[in-house]
Short mmCIF file of C-alpha atoms in Angstrom, two decimals:
data_model
loop_
_atom_site.label_atom_id
_atom_site.label_comp_id
_atom_site.label_asym_id
_atom_site.label_seq_id
_atom_site.Cartn_x
_atom_site.Cartn_y
_atom_site.Cartn_z
CA MET A 1 -0.64 4.32 -23.50
CA SER A 2 0.29 0.91 -24.39
CA GLN A 3 1.67 -1.60 -21.99
CA GLN A 4 4.90 -1.00 -23.42
CA ASP A 5 4.79 2.22 -23.22
CA ILE A 6 3.83 2.16 -19.14
CA PHE A 7 6.69 0.01 -18.69
CA GLN A 8 9.40 2.17 -20.34
CA GLN A 9 8.84 4.96 -18.55
CA GLU A 10 11.50 6.53 -16.43
CA LEU A 11 9.15 6.69 -13.24
CA PHE A 12 8.43 2.68 -14.00
CA LEU A 13 12.44 1.90 -14.16
CA ASN A 14 13.18 3.88 -11.29
CA LEU A 15 11.20 1.92 -8.67
CA ASP A 16 12.29 -1.47 -7.11
CA GLU A 17 12.08 -4.55 -8.84
CA VAL A 18 9.31 -5.81 -6.19
CA TYR A 19 7.01 -3.23 -7.08
CA GLN A 20 7.79 -3.43 -10.73
CA GLU A 21 6.95 -7.40 -10.56
CA GLN A 22 3.96 -6.28 -8.85
CA ILE A 23 2.88 -3.50 -11.30
CA ARG A 24 3.28 -5.46 -14.01
CA GLN A 25 0.97 -8.58 -12.50
CA SER A 26 -1.50 -5.56 -11.64
CA TYR A 27 -1.34 -4.80 -15.02
CA GLN A 28 -2.17 -8.17 -16.26
CA TYR A 29 -5.24 -8.54 -14.24
CA ILE A 30 -6.68 -4.96 -14.65
CA HIS A 31 -6.40 -5.44 -18.63
CA SER A 32 -7.21 -8.98 -18.73
CA LEU A 33 -10.95 -8.16 -17.30
CA GLY A 34 -10.99 -4.49 -18.75
CA GLU A 35 -13.69 -3.54 -16.29
CA MET A 36 -13.51 -0.84 -13.36
CA LYS A 37 -13.91 -3.73 -10.93
CA ALA A 38 -10.49 -4.92 -11.12
CA ILE A 39 -8.92 -1.45 -10.85
CA GLU A 40 -11.00 -1.01 -7.42
CA GLN A 41 -9.51 -4.65 -6.49
CA GLU A 42 -5.89 -4.07 -7.27
CA TRP A 43 -6.78 -0.45 -5.04
CA ALA A 44 -7.71 -2.66 -1.97
CA LYS A 45 -4.51 -4.05 -2.21
CA TYR A 46 -2.44 -1.12 -2.94
CA LYS A 47 -4.26 1.51 -0.76
CA TYR A 48 -2.38 1.27 2.54
CA LEU A 49 1.03 0.80 1.13
CA ILE A 50 0.20 4.40 -0.83
CA LEU A 51 -0.99 5.82 1.90
CA GLU A 52 2.30 5.30 3.12
CA HIS A 53 4.19 6.83 0.44
CA SER A 54 1.81 9.78 -0.34
CA HIS A 55 -1.72 10.94 1.13
CA LYS A 56 -1.84 13.31 -1.83
CA ILE A 57 -1.52 11.06 -4.50
CA TYR A 58 -3.97 8.24 -2.19
CA LEU A 59 -6.55 11.14 -2.30
CA GLN A 60 -5.63 11.35 -6.16
CA ILE A 61 -6.64 7.62 -6.72
CA ARG A 62 -9.96 7.49 -4.77
CA HIS A 63 -11.27 10.62 -7.21
CA LEU A 64 -9.90 9.10 -10.19
CA LEU A 65 -12.08 5.78 -9.44
CA LYS A 66 -15.16 7.84 -8.07
CA ASP A 67 -16.77 7.67 -11.78
CA LYS A 68 -17.65 4.15 -12.15
CA GLN A 69 -18.25 4.71 -16.37
CA ALA A 70 -14.45 4.64 -16.42
CA PHE A 71 -11.53 2.51 -17.14
CA PRO A 72 -8.27 4.52 -16.18
CA GLY A 73 -6.17 1.68 -16.18
CA GLN A 74 -3.31 3.68 -16.79
CA GLU A 75 -3.94 6.91 -14.82
CA PHE A 76 -4.18 4.63 -12.09
CA LEU A 77 -0.91 2.68 -12.60
CA ILE A 78 1.06 5.79 -13.38
CA LEU A 79 -0.29 7.42 -9.96
CA ILE A 80 1.09 4.33 -8.05
CA CYS A 81 4.33 4.23 -9.84
CA GLN A 82 4.74 8.05 -8.65
CA ALA A 83 3.67 7.13 -5.11
CA LEU A 84 5.96 4.62 -5.15
CA GLN A 85 8.72 6.61 -5.63
CA GLU A 86 7.89 9.82 -3.02
CA LYS A 87 10.17 10.63 -0.33
CA THR A 88 8.41 10.68 3.01
CA ASP A 89 8.70 11.72 6.00
CA ARG A 90 8.38 8.77 9.43
CA LEU A 91 5.16 11.14 10.54
CA THR A 92 3.59 10.36 6.79
CA LYS A 93 4.03 6.78 7.32
CA VAL A 94 2.80 7.14 11.05
CA ASN A 95 -0.57 7.84 9.15
CA SER A 96 -0.95 3.95 7.01
CA ILE A 97 0.41 2.27 10.34
CA ASP A 98 -2.44 3.79 12.22
CA HIS A 99 -4.84 2.84 9.63
CA VAL A 100 -3.51 -0.57 9.94
CA TRP A 101 -3.57 -0.48 13.08
CA GLY A 102 -6.96 0.17 13.20
CA TYR A 103 -7.78 -3.32 12.21
CA PHE A 104 -6.72 -4.33 15.72
CA LYS A 105 -7.06 -2.10 18.21
CA ASN A 106 -10.57 -3.78 19.26
CA THR A 107 -9.37 -7.26 19.16
CA ALA A 108 -5.83 -6.87 20.38
CA THR A 109 -4.58 -8.20 23.99
CA GLN A 110 -3.52 -5.29 26.44
CA GLU A 111 0.40 -6.51 25.71
CA GLU A 112 -0.40 -5.67 21.99
CA LYS A 113 -1.60 -2.55 22.45
CA GLU A 114 0.94 -1.70 25.26
CA ILE A 115 3.89 -2.68 22.61
CA TYR A 116 2.00 -1.26 19.65
CA LYS A 117 2.26 2.18 21.62
CA ASN A 118 6.18 1.77 22.35
CA MET A 119 6.89 0.58 19.13
CA LEU A 120 5.15 3.52 17.42
CA ASP A 121 6.81 6.27 19.85
CA SER A 122 10.48 4.44 18.95
CA PHE A 123 9.41 4.62 15.25
CA ILE A 124 8.53 8.30 15.62
CA GLY A 125 11.43 8.77 17.97
CA ASP A 126 13.73 7.35 14.62
CA GLU A 127 14.63 4.43 17.15
CA ILE A 128 13.35 1.63 14.92
CA GLU A 129 12.64 1.14 11.44
CA LEU A 130 9.50 1.27 9.36
CA SER A 131 9.93 -2.61 8.62
CA GLU A 132 9.78 -3.26 12.52
CA MET A 133 6.49 -1.68 12.65
CA LYS A 134 5.14 -3.34 9.70
CA ALA A 135 6.86 -6.76 10.92
CA PHE A 136 4.64 -6.68 14.45
CA LEU A 137 1.35 -5.46 12.10
CA TYR A 138 1.85 -8.38 10.08
CA ALA A 139 2.16 -10.78 12.72
CA LEU A 140 -1.12 -9.42 14.41
CA THR A 141 -2.55 -9.96 10.64
CA LYS A 142 -1.60 -13.42 10.70
CA LYS A 143 -2.62 -14.10 13.92
CA TYR A 144 -6.12 -12.27 13.42
CA HIS A 145 -6.77 -13.52 10.29
CA VAL A 146 -7.37 -10.37 8.43
CA HIS A 147 -7.93 -11.55 5.01
CA TYR A 148 -8.25 -7.92 3.89
CA LEU A 149 -4.38 -7.34 5.17
CA LEU A 150 -3.22 -10.67 4.18
CA GLU A 151 -3.86 -9.79 0.82
CA SER A 152 -2.71 -6.24 1.00
CA TYR A 153 0.80 -5.00 -0.95
CA TYR A 154 1.28 -2.96 2.65
CA PHE A 155 3.35 -5.90 3.69
CA ILE A 156 4.91 -6.36 0.24
CA ASN A 157 8.52 -6.43 1.60
CA ILE A 158 8.14 -7.99 4.70
CA GLN A 159 9.32 -11.74 4.99
CA PRO A 160 7.12 -14.09 6.48
#
């Protein structure tokens, strides 16, 4: 499948513009290197965002990347597009929130831990939006200089 093909598919065209642009950049990066390493580097950036949308596709991508001799760039990006269109419930999103929180659970202050617990309860109870949870986690990411998360697309829609 050529670059034109992936970008003309309904799967891609139905995505938010922010995601479309990121996938275009990922495509360019992956295909400029032409190595599995490039896909793995992009996966490191996408994984929590994908987990937020689809645990099933998250697992499919992990399986896809096990064959280190392959170069599944197209398949990888198609799965990313599919995941980003999944409709998910709050509990699915809680899974990704908990994974990201794992970077802070041992370094956060007691106050931050209490704020997290209260916010998570409020999120589960449909009292606050995902954007509020992610803004809190993004603030912690910046405060504790978690480079891996700062490079992540998980916070792609969070305004610094």
